[in-house]
C-alpha positions as a Markdown table, in Angstrom:
| # | Residue | x | y | z |
|---|---|---|---|---|
| 1 | Met | 45.8 | -19.9 | 38.8 |
| 2 | Arg | 44.5 | -16.2 | 37.5 |
| 3 | Thr | 41.0 | -15.6 | 36.7 |
| 4 | Tyr | 39.1 | -13.1 | 35.9 |
| 5 | Ser | 36.3 | -10.9 | 37.4 |
| 6 | Thr | 32.8 | -11.7 | 36.7 |
| 7 | Thr | 31.2 | -9.9 | 39.4 |
| 8 | Pro | 29.9 | -6.2 | 38.7 |
| 9 | Phe | 31.8 | -3.4 | 40.4 |
| 10 | Gly | 30.4 | -1.3 | 42.7 |
| 11 | Arg | 26.6 | -1.0 | 43.8 |
| 12 | Arg | 25.7 | -2.8 | 40.2 |
| 13 | Pro | 23.9 | -6.3 | 41.0 |
| 14 | Leu | 24.6 | -9.4 | 39.2 |
| 15 | Ser | 21.9 | -10.4 | 36.7 |
| 16 | Leu | 21.3 | -14.3 | 35.6 |
| 17 | Ala | 20.9 | -13.3 | 32.0 |
| 18 | Met | 24.7 | -11.8 | 33.0 |
| 19 | Val | 26.0 | -15.2 | 34.7 |
| 20 | Ala | 24.0 | -17.4 | 31.3 |
| 21 | Ala | 26.2 | -15.1 | 28.5 |
| 22 | Gln | 29.7 | -15.4 | 30.8 |
| 23 | Ala | 28.4 | -19.0 | 31.2 |
| 24 | Ala | 27.8 | -19.8 | 26.9 |
| 25 | Thr | 31.1 | -17.3 | 26.2 |
| 26 | Arg | 33.5 | -19.9 | 28.3 |
| 27 | Asp | 32.2 | -22.7 | 27.1 |
| 28 | Phe | 32.4 | -20.9 | 23.3 |
| 29 | Ala | 36.1 | -20.6 | 24.7 |
| 30 | Ala | 36.6 | -23.9 | 25.6 |
| 31 | Lys | 36.1 | -25.3 | 22.2 |
| 32 | Pro | 39.5 | -26.4 | 21.2 |
| 33 | Asp | 38.6 | -24.0 | 16.8 |
| 34 | Ala | 37.6 | -21.2 | 18.5 |
| 35 | Ser | 40.6 | -20.0 | 18.4 |
| 36 | Glu | 40.0 | -20.0 | 14.5 |
| 37 | Thr | 37.2 | -18.4 | 14.6 |
| 38 | Val | 37.3 | -14.8 | 12.5 |
| 39 | Val | 34.8 | -12.4 | 12.4 |
| 40 | His | 35.0 | -8.7 | 10.5 |
| 41 | Lys | 33.9 | -6.0 | 13.0 |
| 42 | Trp | 31.9 | -4.0 | 11.2 |
| 43 | Arg | 30.3 | -6.8 | 9.2 |
| 44 | Leu | 29.1 | -8.5 | 11.7 |
| 45 | Phe | 27.5 | -4.8 | 13.7 |
| 46 | Arg | 25.6 | -4.3 | 10.4 |
| 47 | Ala | 23.8 | -8.1 | 10.7 |
| 48 | Leu | 23.7 | -6.6 | 14.4 |
| 49 | Thr | 21.6 | -3.4 | 13.3 |
| 50 | Glu | 19.3 | -5.3 | 11.5 |
| 51 | Ala | 18.5 | -8.2 | 14.3 |
| 52 | Lys | 18.3 | -5.0 | 17.1 |
| 53 | Gly | 14.8 | -6.1 | 17.2 |
| 54 | Pro | 14.9 | -9.9 | 17.8 |
| 55 | Ile | 17.9 | -9.0 | 19.9 |
| 56 | Gly | 16.7 | -5.8 | 22.3 |
| 57 | Val | 18.5 | -3.8 | 21.8 |
| 58 | Thr | 17.9 | 0.0 | 21.0 |
| 59 | Asp | 19.6 | 2.1 | 18.1 |
| 60 | Arg | 21.3 | 4.8 | 20.9 |
| 61 | Ala | 22.4 | 1.1 | 22.4 |
| 62 | Leu | 24.3 | -0.1 | 18.8 |
| 63 | Ser | 26.1 | 2.9 | 18.6 |
| 64 | Val | 28.2 | 2.5 | 22.3 |
| 65 | Leu | 28.9 | -0.6 | 21.0 |
| 66 | His | 29.7 | 0.8 | 17.9 |
| 67 | Ala | 32.2 | 3.3 | 19.5 |
| 68 | Leu | 33.8 | 0.4 | 21.6 |
| 69 | Leu | 34.8 | -1.8 | 18.4 |
| 70 | Ser | 35.9 | 1.5 | 17.5 |
| 71 | Phe | 39.0 | 0.8 | 20.0 |
| 72 | His | 40.0 | -2.6 | 19.4 |
| 73 | Gln | 42.6 | -2.3 | 16.8 |
| 74 | Glu | 41.7 | -4.7 | 14.1 |
| 75 | Thr | 38.9 | -5.2 | 12.0 |
| 76 | Ala | 39.0 | -9.0 | 12.5 |
| 77 | Leu | 37.5 | -10.2 | 15.7 |
| 78 | Thr | 39.4 | -13.1 | 16.8 |
| 79 | Leu | 40.1 | -15.6 | 20.4 |
| 80 | Pro | 44.3 | -15.2 | 21.2 |
| 81 | Glu | 45.4 | -18.7 | 20.6 |
| 82 | Arg | 45.5 | -20.4 | 24.1 |
| 83 | Asp | 49.0 | -20.8 | 25.7 |
| 84 | Pro | 48.9 | -25.5 | 27.2 |
| 85 | Lys | 51.5 | -23.9 | 29.8 |
| 86 | Ser | 49.4 | -21.3 | 30.6 |
| 87 | Glu | 47.0 | -20.9 | 34.1 |
| 88 | Ser | 44.6 | -19.5 | 33.0 |
| 89 | Glu | 41.2 | -20.1 | 32.6 |
| 90 | Asp | 40.8 | -16.9 | 31.0 |
| 91 | Asn | 42.8 | -16.3 | 27.9 |
| 92 | Ser | 40.8 | -13.6 | 26.3 |
| 93 | Ala | 42.5 | -10.6 | 26.9 |
| 94 | Gly | 42.9 | -9.9 | 23.6 |
| 95 | Val | 39.3 | -8.8 | 22.7 |
| 96 | Val | 39.0 | -6.6 | 26.3 |
| 97 | Val | 38.5 | -2.6 | 25.5 |
| 98 | Phe | 39.3 | -0.8 | 27.9 |
| 99 | Pro | 38.6 | 3.4 | 27.5 |
| 100 | Ser | 37.5 | 6.0 | 29.7 |
| 101 | Asn | 34.3 | 7.1 | 30.2 |
| 102 | Arg | 35.7 | 10.2 | 28.8 |
| 103 | Glu | 37.2 | 8.2 | 25.8 |
| 104 | Leu | 34.0 | 6.5 | 25.1 |
| 105 | Ser | 31.6 | 9.1 | 25.2 |
| 106 | Ile | 33.5 | 11.4 | 22.8 |
| 107 | Arg | 33.4 | 8.5 | 20.5 |
| 108 | Ala | 29.9 | 8.0 | 21.0 |
| 109 | His | 29.2 | 11.9 | 19.6 |
| 110 | Gly | 29.2 | 13.3 | 22.7 |
| 111 | Met | 26.5 | 11.1 | 24.9 |
| 112 | Ala | 25.6 | 12.1 | 28.4 |
| 113 | Pro | 27.9 | 9.6 | 30.8 |
| 114 | Ala | 24.1 | 8.4 | 32.6 |
| 115 | Thr | 23.0 | 7.7 | 28.7 |
| 116 | Leu | 26.0 | 6.0 | 28.2 |
| 117 | Arg | 25.6 | 4.2 | 31.8 |
| 118 | Arg | 22.2 | 3.0 | 30.8 |
| 119 | His | 23.5 | 2.0 | 27.2 |
| 120 | Leu | 26.2 | 0.2 | 28.7 |
| 121 | Ala | 24.7 | -2.1 | 31.5 |
| 122 | Ser | 21.4 | -3.2 | 28.2 |
| 123 | Leu | 24.8 | -4.4 | 26.4 |
| 124 | Val | 25.6 | -6.5 | 29.1 |
| 125 | Glu | 22.2 | -7.2 | 29.9 |
| 126 | Ala | 21.7 | -8.4 | 26.1 |
| 127 | Gly | 25.0 | -10.6 | 26.7 |
| 128 | Leu | 27.2 | -8.7 | 23.7 |
| 129 | Ile | 29.4 | -7.8 | 25.9 |
| 130 | Ile | 30.9 | -8.7 | 29.4 |
| 131 | Arg | 32.3 | -6.5 | 32.4 |
| 132 | Arg | 35.7 | -7.2 | 32.9 |
| 133 | Asp | 36.4 | -5.1 | 36.2 |
| 134 | Ser | 39.5 | -4.5 | 37.5 |
| 135 | Pro | 38.9 | -4.7 | 41.5 |
| 136 | Asn | 38.3 | -0.7 | 42.2 |
| 137 | Gly | 36.2 | -0.5 | 38.4 |
| 138 | Lys | 38.9 | 0.9 | 37.1 |
| 139 | Arg | 39.6 | 0.5 | 33.4 |
| 140 | Phe | 43.5 | -0.2 | 31.7 |
| 141 | Ala | 45.5 | -3.2 | 31.0 |
| 142 | Arg | 48.6 | -4.9 | 32.4 |
| 143 | Arg | 51.1 | -5.7 | 29.9 |
| 144 | Gly | 54.0 | -7.8 | 31.0 |
| 145 | Gln | 57.7 | -8.1 | 29.6 |
| 146 | Gly | 57.8 | -8.6 | 26.0 |
| 147 | Gly | 54.9 | -5.4 | 25.2 |
| 148 | Glu | 52.0 | -8.1 | 24.8 |
| 149 | Ile | 48.6 | -7.6 | 27.0 |
| 150 | Glu | 48.6 | -10.9 | 30.1 |
| 151 | Ser | 46.0 | -9.2 | 31.6 |
| 152 | Ala | 42.9 | -6.4 | 30.9 |
| 153 | Phe | 39.8 | -4.6 | 32.8 |
| 154 | Gly | 37.7 | -3.8 | 30.8 |
| 155 | Phe | 34.3 | -4.7 | 28.1 |
| 156 | Asp | 35.0 | -8.3 | 27.7 |
| 157 | Leu | 34.0 | -8.3 | 23.2 |
| 158 | Thr | 34.2 | -12.6 | 23.3 |
| 159 | Pro | 30.6 | -12.4 | 23.3 |
| 160 | Leu | 30.2 | -11.4 | 20.4 |
| 161 | Ile | 32.0 | -13.7 | 18.4 |
| 162 | Ala | 30.7 | -16.7 | 20.7 |
| 163 | Arg | 26.9 | -15.3 | 18.9 |
| 164 | Ala | 28.3 | -14.7 | 15.1 |
| 165 | Ala | 26.5 | -17.1 | 13.3 |
| 166 | Glu | 23.3 | -16.6 | 15.8 |
| 167 | Ile | 23.6 | -13.1 | 14.5 |
| 168 | Glu | 23.8 | -14.0 | 11.4 |
| 169 | Asn | 20.9 | -16.2 | 11.2 |
| 170 | Leu | 18.4 | -13.1 | 13.2 |
| 171 | Ala | 19.5 | -10.6 | 10.2 |
| 172 | Glu | 19.0 | -13.0 | 7.6 |
| 173 | Glu | 14.6 | -13.9 | 9.2 |
| 174 | Val | 14.6 | -10.2 | 9.4 |
| 175 | Arg | 15.6 | -9.3 | 5.6 |
| 176 | Ala | 13.7 | -12.8 | 4.6 |
| 177 | Glu | 10.6 | -11.0 | 6.9 |
| 178 | Asn | 11.5 | -7.2 | 5.4 |
| 179 | Arg | 10.6 | -9.1 | 2.1 |
| 180 | Ala | 7.7 | -11.3 | 3.0 |
| 181 | Ile | 6.4 | -7.4 | 3.8 |
| 182 | Ala | 7.6 | -6.0 | 0.6 |
| 183 | Leu | 5.6 | -8.4 | -1.1 |
| 184 | Leu | 2.4 | -8.6 | 0.6 |
| 185 | Arg | 2.9 | -4.4 | 0.1 |
| 186 | Glu | 2.9 | -4.7 | -3.4 |
| 187 | Arg | -0.1 | -7.2 | -3.7 |
| 188 | Ile | -2.3 | -5.1 | -1.4 |
| 189 | Thr | -1.4 | -2.1 | -3.7 |
| 190 | Leu | -1.9 | -3.7 | -7.2 |
| 191 | Ala | -5.4 | -5.0 | -5.6 |
| 192 | Arg | -6.5 | -1.8 | -4.7 |
| 193 | Arg | -5.7 | -0.3 | -7.8 |
| 194 | Asp | -7.9 | -3.5 | -9.9 |
| 195 | Ile | -10.6 | -2.2 | -7.9 |
| 196 | Val | -10.4 | 0.8 | -8.6 |
| 197 | Lys | -9.9 | 0.9 | -11.9 |
| 198 | Met | -12.7 | -1.2 | -12.8 |
| 199 | Ile | -15.0 | 0.1 | -10.7 |
| 200 | Glu | -14.7 | 2.7 | -12.3 |
| 201 | Thr | -14.8 | 0.7 | -15.7 |
| 202 | Gly | -17.8 | -0.6 | -14.7 |
| 203 | Ile | -19.7 | 2.9 | -13.4 |
| 204 | Glu | -18.6 | 4.5 | -16.3 |
| 205 | Glu | -20.0 | 1.7 | -18.7 |
| 206 | Gly | -23.3 | 1.3 | -17.4 |
| 207 | Val | -22.6 | -2.1 | -16.3 |
| 208 | Arg | -26.0 | -3.9 | -14.3 |
| 209 | Phe | -25.3 | -6.8 | -12.5 |
| 210 | Ala | -27.3 | -8.9 | -10.1 |
| 211 | Leu | -27.9 | -9.6 | -6.3 |
| 212 | Ile | -24.5 | -10.8 | -4.9 |
| 213 | Ser | -23.5 | -11.3 | -1.7 |
| 214 | Ile | -19.9 | -10.7 | -0.8 |
| 215 | Asp | -18.8 | -12.2 | 3.3 |
| 216 | Gly | -22.7 | -11.7 | 4.2 |
| 217 | Gln | -22.9 | -8.5 | 2.0 |
| 218 | Asp | -26.2 | -8.1 | 0.0 |
| 219 | Ile | -24.4 | -5.7 | -2.9 |
| 220 | Ser | -26.3 | -4.7 | -5.9 |
| 221 | Asp | -24.9 | -1.6 | -7.6 |
| 222 | Trp | -21.8 | -0.3 | -8.2 |
| 223 | Glu | -21.3 | 2.0 | -5.1 |
| 224 | Gly | -22.5 | -1.0 | -3.2 |
| 225 | Leu | -18.8 | -2.3 | -4.2 |
| 226 | Tyr | -17.0 | 1.2 | -3.7 |
| 227 | Gly | -18.4 | 0.9 | 0.2 |
| 228 | Arg | -16.6 | -2.2 | 0.0 |
| 229 | Tyr | -13.9 | -1.3 | -1.0 |
| 230 | Lys | -13.6 | 1.4 | 1.1 |
| 231 | Ala | -13.9 | -0.9 | 4.5 |
| 232 | Leu | -11.4 | -3.0 | 3.4 |
| 233 | Ser | -9.4 | -0.1 | 3.1 |
| 234 | Ala | -9.7 | 1.0 | 6.3 |
| 235 | Gly | -7.9 | -2.0 | 8.2 |
| 236 | Tyr | -4.8 | -0.7 | 6.0 |
| 237 | Ser | -1.9 | 0.9 | 8.1 |
| 238 | Arg | 1.5 | 0.6 | 8.1 |
| 239 | Ser | 1.5 | -0.4 | 11.1 |
| 240 | Leu | 0.3 | -3.3 | 10.4 |
| 241 | Gly | 2.4 | -6.5 | 10.2 |
| 242 | Arg | 2.5 | -9.6 | 8.1 |
| 243 | Thr | -0.4 | -11.7 | 9.5 |
| 244 | Gly | -2.6 | -8.6 | 9.1 |
| 245 | Leu | -1.5 | -8.1 | 5.5 |
| 246 | Glu | -1.4 | -11.2 | 4.4 |
| 247 | Ala | -5.1 | -11.2 | 5.3 |
| 248 | Leu | -6.0 | -8.6 | 4.4 |
| 249 | Ala | -4.1 | -8.9 | 0.3 |
| 250 | Gly | -6.6 | -12.5 | 0.4 |
| 251 | Glu | -9.8 | -10.5 | 1.4 |
| 252 | Leu | -8.6 | -7.8 | -1.4 |
| 253 | Ala | -7.3 | -10.2 | -4.0 |
| 254 | Gly | -10.9 | -12.2 | -3.6 |
| 255 | Phe | -12.8 | -8.8 | -4.1 |
| 256 | Ala | -10.6 | -8.0 | -7.3 |
| 257 | Ala | -11.5 | -11.4 | -8.8 |
| 258 | Glu | -15.6 | -10.9 | -7.8 |
| 259 | Ile | -15.0 | -7.8 | -9.3 |
| 260 | Gln | -13.5 | -8.8 | -12.5 |
| 261 | Lys | -16.1 | -11.6 | -12.9 |
| 262 | Leu | -18.5 | -9.1 | -13.2 |
| 263 | Leu | -16.7 | -7.5 | -16.2 |
| 264 | Glu | -16.5 | -10.2 | -18.3 |
| 265 | Thr | -19.5 | -12.0 | -17.6 |
| 266 | His | -21.3 | -8.7 | -19.1 |
| 267 | Val | -18.6 | -8.8 | -22.0 |
| 268 | Lys | -19.2 | -13.0 | -22.2 |
| 269 | Leu | -23.5 | -11.4 | -23.0 |
| 270 | Gln | -22.8 | -8.7 | -24.9 |
| 271 | Lys | -20.7 | -10.7 | -26.9 |
| 272 | Arg | -23.4 | -13.6 | -27.7 |
| 273 | Ser | -26.2 | -10.4 | -28.5 |
| 274 | Ala | -23.4 | -9.7 | -31.1 |
| 275 | Asn | -23.5 | -12.9 | -32.3 |
| 276 | Glu | -27.5 | -13.5 | -32.3 |
| 277 | Ser | -28.0 | -10.6 | -33.4 |
| 278 | Gln | -25.8 | -10.8 | -36.6 |
| 279 | Thr | -27.0 | -14.3 | -36.9 |
| 280 | Glu | -30.9 | -12.7 | -37.1 |
| 281 | Arg | -30.0 | -10.5 | -39.7 |
| 282 | His | -27.8 | -13.7 | -41.6 |
| 283 | Ile | -31.6 | -15.7 | -41.7 |
| 284 | Gln | -33.6 | -12.4 | -42.2 |
| 285 | Asn | -30.8 | -12.2 | -45.9 |
| 286 | Gln | -32.4 | -15.6 | -46.4 |
| 287 | Ile | -35.8 | -15.4 | -45.8 |
| 288 | Thr | -35.3 | -12.2 | -47.9 |
| 289 | Asn | -33.2 | -14.3 | -51.0 |
| 290 | Ile | -35.7 | -17.0 | -51.0 |
| 291 | Pro | -37.9 | -16.3 | -54.4 |
| 292 | Asp | -33.5 | -14.9 | -56.7 |
| 293 | Leu | -33.2 | -18.4 | -55.7 |
| 294 | Glu | -35.8 | -20.5 | -56.8 |
| 295 | Pro | -36.0 | -18.9 | -60.2 |
| 296 | Ser | -38.1 | -21.4 | -62.0 |
| 297 | Leu | -41.6 | -20.8 | -59.9 |
| 298 | Pro | -44.4 | -19.4 | -61.8 |
| 299 | Glu | -45.3 | -16.0 | -61.3 |
| 300 | Gly | -48.7 | -17.0 | -59.6 |
| 301 | Arg | -46.9 | -19.1 | -57.4 |
| 302 | Arg | -44.9 | -16.5 | -55.9 |
| 303 | Asp | -46.2 | -15.3 | -52.4 |
| 304 | Pro | -47.3 | -11.7 | -52.9 |
| 305 | Ser | -47.0 | -11.1 | -49.1 |
| 306 | Gly | -43.2 | -12.0 | -48.9 |
| 307 | Leu | -42.3 | -8.6 | -50.2 |
| 308 | Met | -42.0 | -6.0 | -47.6 |
| 309 | Pro | -44.6 | -2.8 | -48.5 |
| 310 | Lys | -43.4 | 0.1 | -48.7 |
| 311 | Glu | -43.0 | 3.0 | -45.7 |
| 312 | Pro | -45.2 | 5.6 | -46.7 |
| 313 | Glu | -43.5 | 9.2 | -47.3 |
| 314 | Ala | -45.7 | 10.9 | -44.4 |
| 315 | Asp | -44.4 | 8.4 | -41.8 |
| 316 | Arg | -40.9 | 8.8 | -43.3 |
| 317 | Ala | -41.4 | 12.2 | -42.4 |
| 318 | Glu | -42.6 | 12.0 | -39.1 |
| 319 | Val | -39.7 | 10.2 | -37.8 |
| 320 | Ser | -37.3 | 12.1 | -39.5 |
| 321 | Thr | -38.8 | 14.5 | -37.9 |
| 322 | Ala | -38.8 | 13.4 | -34.8 |
| 323 | Glu | -35.2 | 12.2 | -34.6 |
| 324 | Ala | -33.7 | 15.4 | -36.7 |
| 325 | Pro | -29.9 | 15.6 | -34.9 |
| 326 | Gly | -30.7 | 19.5 | -34.1 |
| 327 | Ser | -33.6 | 19.6 | -32.1 |
| 328 | Gly | -31.8 | 18.2 | -28.9 |
| 329 | Ile | -34.1 | 16.5 | -27.9 |
| 330 | Gly | -33.2 | 13.2 | -28.4 |
| 331 | Glu | -29.7 | 13.7 | -27.7 |
| 332 | Arg | -30.9 | 15.0 | -24.3 |
| 333 | Gln | -32.4 | 11.5 | -23.7 |
| 334 | Ala | -30.2 | 9.4 | -24.9 |
| 335 | Ser | -27.5 | 10.8 | -23.1 |
| 336 | Ser | -29.9 | 10.5 | -19.5 |
| 337 | Thr | -30.7 | 6.6 | -19.5 |
| 338 | Arg | -27.1 | 6.3 | -18.3 |
| 339 | Thr | -26.5 | 7.6 | -15.0 |
| 340 | Tyr | -24.7 | 7.0 | -11.6 |
| 341 | Pro | -25.8 | 6.1 | -8.0 |
| 342 | Leu | -27.3 | 9.2 | -6.3 |
| 343 | Gly | -26.1 | 8.0 | -3.3 |
| 344 | Met | -22.5 | 7.8 | -4.5 |
| 345 | Val | -22.4 | 11.0 | -6.3 |
| 346 | Leu | -23.6 | 12.9 | -2.6 |
| 347 | Gln | -21.5 | 11.5 | -1.5 |
| 348 | Ala | -18.3 | 12.3 | -3.9 |
| 349 | Cys | -19.9 | 15.5 | -4.2 |
| 350 | Pro | -21.5 | 16.6 | -0.2 |
| 351 | Asp | -21.8 | 20.3 | -0.6 |
| 352 | Ile | -24.8 | 20.3 | -2.6 |
| 353 | Val | -26.6 | 18.4 | -0.1 |
| 354 | Asp | -26.2 | 22.3 | 1.3 |
| 355 | Tyr | -29.3 | 23.7 | -1.8 |
| 356 | Gly | -31.3 | 21.4 | -1.3 |
| 357 | Lys | -35.0 | 22.0 | -0.5 |
| 358 | Ser | -34.6 | 21.3 | 3.3 |
| 359 | Gly | -31.3 | 20.8 | 3.3 |
| 360 | Glu | -31.3 | 17.3 | 1.4 |
| 361 | Ile | -31.5 | 15.6 | -1.1 |
| 362 | Ser | -33.5 | 12.4 | -1.3 |
| 363 | Cys | -33.8 | 12.2 | -5.0 |
| 364 | Trp | -33.0 | 12.8 | -8.8 |
| 365 | Arg | -35.4 | 15.6 | -9.2 |
| 366 | Asp | -33.9 | 17.0 | -6.2 |
| 367 | Leu | -30.9 | 17.0 | -7.2 |
| 368 | Val | -31.6 | 19.0 | -10.4 |
| 369 | Asp | -33.3 | 22.1 | -8.9 |
| 370 | Ala | -30.2 | 21.8 | -6.7 |
| 371 | Ala | -27.5 | 21.7 | -9.4 |
| 372 | Ala | -29.8 | 25.4 | -10.9 |
| 373 | Ile | -29.5 | 27.2 | -7.7 |
| 374 | Val | -25.7 | 26.3 | -7.6 |
| 375 | Arg | -25.2 | 26.7 | -11.7 |
| 376 | Ser | -26.7 | 30.6 | -11.0 |
| 377 | Ala | -24.1 | 31.1 | -8.1 |
| 378 | Leu | -21.8 | 30.1 | -9.8 |
| 379 | Gly | -22.1 | 32.7 | -12.4 |
| 380 | Val | -22.6 | 30.1 | -15.7 |
| 381 | Ser | -24.9 | 31.6 | -17.6 |
| 382 | Pro | -27.9 | 30.1 | -19.6 |
| 383 | Asp | -26.7 | 29.7 | -22.7 |
| 384 | Ala | -24.2 | 27.2 | -21.6 |
| 385 | Trp | -25.4 | 25.5 | -19.2 |
| 386 | Lys | -28.7 | 24.7 | -22.1 |
| 387 | Gln | -25.9 | 23.5 | -24.1 |
| 388 | Ala | -25.1 | 20.9 | -21.3 |
| 389 | Leu | -28.9 | 20.0 | -21.0 |
| 390 | Asp | -28.5 | 19.3 | -24.3 |
| 391 | Val | -25.4 | 17.5 | -24.9 |
| 392 | Leu | -25.4 | 15.7 | -21.2 |
| 393 | Gly | -28.6 | 15.7 | -19.4 |
| 394 | Glu | -30.5 | 17.2 | -16.9 |
| 395 | His | -29.0 | 14.1 | -14.8 |
| 396 | Asp | -25.3 | 14.1 | -15.3 |
| 397 | Ala | -24.8 | 17.6 | -16.3 |
| 398 | Ser | -26.3 | 18.4 | -12.4 |
| 399 | Ile | -23.6 | 15.8 | -11.4 |
| 400 | Val | -20.9 | 18.2 | -13.1 |
| 401 | Ile | -22.2 | 21.2 | -11.6 |
| 402 | Ala | -22.1 | 19.3 | -8.6 |
| 403 | Ala | -18.3 | 18.7 | -8.9 |
| 404 | Ile | -17.6 | 21.9 | -9.7 |
| 405 | Leu | -19.3 | 22.9 | -7.0 |
| 406 | Gln | -17.2 | 20.6 | -4.6 |
| 407 | Arg | -13.6 | 21.2 | -6.1 |
| 408 | Gly | -14.5 | 25.0 | -5.5 |
| 409 | Glu | -11.5 | 27.7 | -5.6 |
| 410 | Glu | -9.6 | 25.1 | -8.0 |
| 411 | Ile | -11.8 | 26.2 | -10.6 |
| 412 | Lys | -11.8 | 29.9 | -11.3 |
| 413 | Ser | -14.1 | 30.1 | -14.1 |
| 414 | Ala | -17.2 | 27.7 | -14.1 |
| 415 | Gly | -19.1 | 28.6 | -17.0 |
| 416 | Gly | -15.9 | 28.4 | -19.0 |
| 417 | Tyr | -14.7 | 24.7 | -17.4 |
| 418 | Leu | -18.1 | 23.8 | -18.3 |
| 419 | Arg | -18.4 | 24.2 | -22.0 |
| 420 | Val | -15.2 | 23.4 | -21.6 |
| 421 | Leu | -16.5 | 19.6 | -20.8 |
| 422 | Thr | -19.8 | 19.8 | -23.0 |
| 423 | Thr | -17.0 | 20.0 | -25.9 |
| 424 | Lys | -15.9 | 17.0 | -25.3 |
| 425 | Ala | -18.4 | 15.2 | -24.2 |
| 426 | Arg | -20.1 | 16.4 | -27.4 |
| 427 | Ala | -16.8 | 14.8 | -29.0 |
| 428 | Gly | -17.3 | 11.8 | -27.1 |
| 429 | Glu | -13.7 | 12.1 | -25.0 |
| 430 | Phe | -15.6 | 12.5 | -21.8 |
| 431 | Ser | -17.0 | 11.1 | -19.4 |
| 432 | Leu | -18.3 | 11.1 | -15.5 |
| 433 | Gly | -16.5 | 8.1 | -13.5 |
| 434 | Pro | -13.3 | 9.2 | -13.3 |
| 435 | Val | -14.2 | 13.3 | -11.7 |
| 436 | Leu | -16.4 | 11.1 | -8.9 |
| 437 | Met | -14.3 | 8.6 | -8.5 |
| 438 | Ala | -10.9 | 11.4 | -8.3 |
| 439 | Leu | -13.2 | 13.0 | -5.6 |
| 440 | Leu | -13.9 | 10.1 | -3.8 |
| 441 | Arg | -10.9 | 9.1 | -3.3 |
| 442 | Gly | -9.8 | 12.7 | -2.7 |
| 443 | Lys | -12.3 | 12.6 | 0.2 |
| 444 | Ala | -10.6 | 9.2 | 1.1 |
| 445 | Ala | -7.5 | 10.8 | 1.5 |
| 446 | Lys | -8.2 | 13.4 | 3.7 |
| 447 | Ala | -9.6 | 11.4 | 6.1 |
| 448 | Ala | -6.9 | 9.6 | 6.5 |
| 449 | Arg | -4.1 | 11.8 | 7.2 |
| 450 | Glu | -6.9 | 13.4 | 9.6 |
| 451 | Arg | -6.9 | 10.4 | 11.4 |
| 452 | Arg | -3.0 | 10.2 | 11.4 |
| 453 | Gln | -2.7 | 14.2 | 12.6 |
| 454 | Ala | -5.7 | 12.8 | 15.0 |
| 455 | Gly | -3.5 | 9.5 | 15.7 |
């Protein structure tokens, strides 16, 4: 009775993993329909490449396996039909390849012999191939009288046929996992974009809201919301697993819902205020027109006090003089009512702090004074600065100067750039919200790059 060698040649030990792989392969080959199993070797290799993580092999080991598969002449891997008259307990010579180390190294892209042996051992340990070593350790095939291979010594590929279904299932699980991770990353990207855009809108429109608590943190302004967003985004990385991505996606989605609720509440209040104002005007018009609806009343019964007194000409002249559009005072006061949190401005433009009193800025007056110094240092003319103050107001004009200083050499002419922004602001085409958010995003991206380089 002829049997195939199951132990490795020389000093290489026999491990329990090898024994398990050999037992599983022998049980599969003993099945009556084992010879009917046909596996496309390159499709199986592709599935194995996707499932290399769960199986426990490296890409270099797969390169060696690819070389071994290329020595099998047929594209299909299948067991030969068992001969009932044969005395052999193992009739798997048809899937044994027996290349020399030199030829195997060439097909493995010139891999060094020591590296080749190491990766062959990892393939054996993973149960993907079985060693069929000859008595002297050489790899060869012995043919019979008809030219058919009677026995072969080399590497047995039968475990690939036996584990084909398992490998396909593992590959499908990996593909499903990768799809789920890709969808989670899409959700995170969309949530981050929504949060940033909504925060920009809230800052730009001057939306105010009462104190809210998010995850135990009390937040009362948009600067606090942006700080919360940065804290959440700091936990996002390419190495984050599916569980971490699911948790982060849920937190960002809940945070985005809270911000959207704030904006929707503000919109509802605006609509209600507009409706109430319209109702008051409607009632006032009805009261004013009551005498016209009652022409039959005698002249003496009409209430003379219901008539609106005429405004004195002198008072109207004073009001028109005080609100003259050419004065610039009314424009500056109106534009100064809507501003941005000082902390957010300093976070986006930290360079201007060096020009503050004693090297710090603790209030808006300090920022205005520092902007006046920076304006002169940047070469902005007094006329351009006066126009910016008239149109933007002291606070917003100071923020623009801080942003110009922060961008540094990107802006060649600070005075010309300020005049362009003043012209746009006068036409209602400029807002500081996107400028500050762009500086904050650039600062966060730079910090992330520095962390990756340091890590």
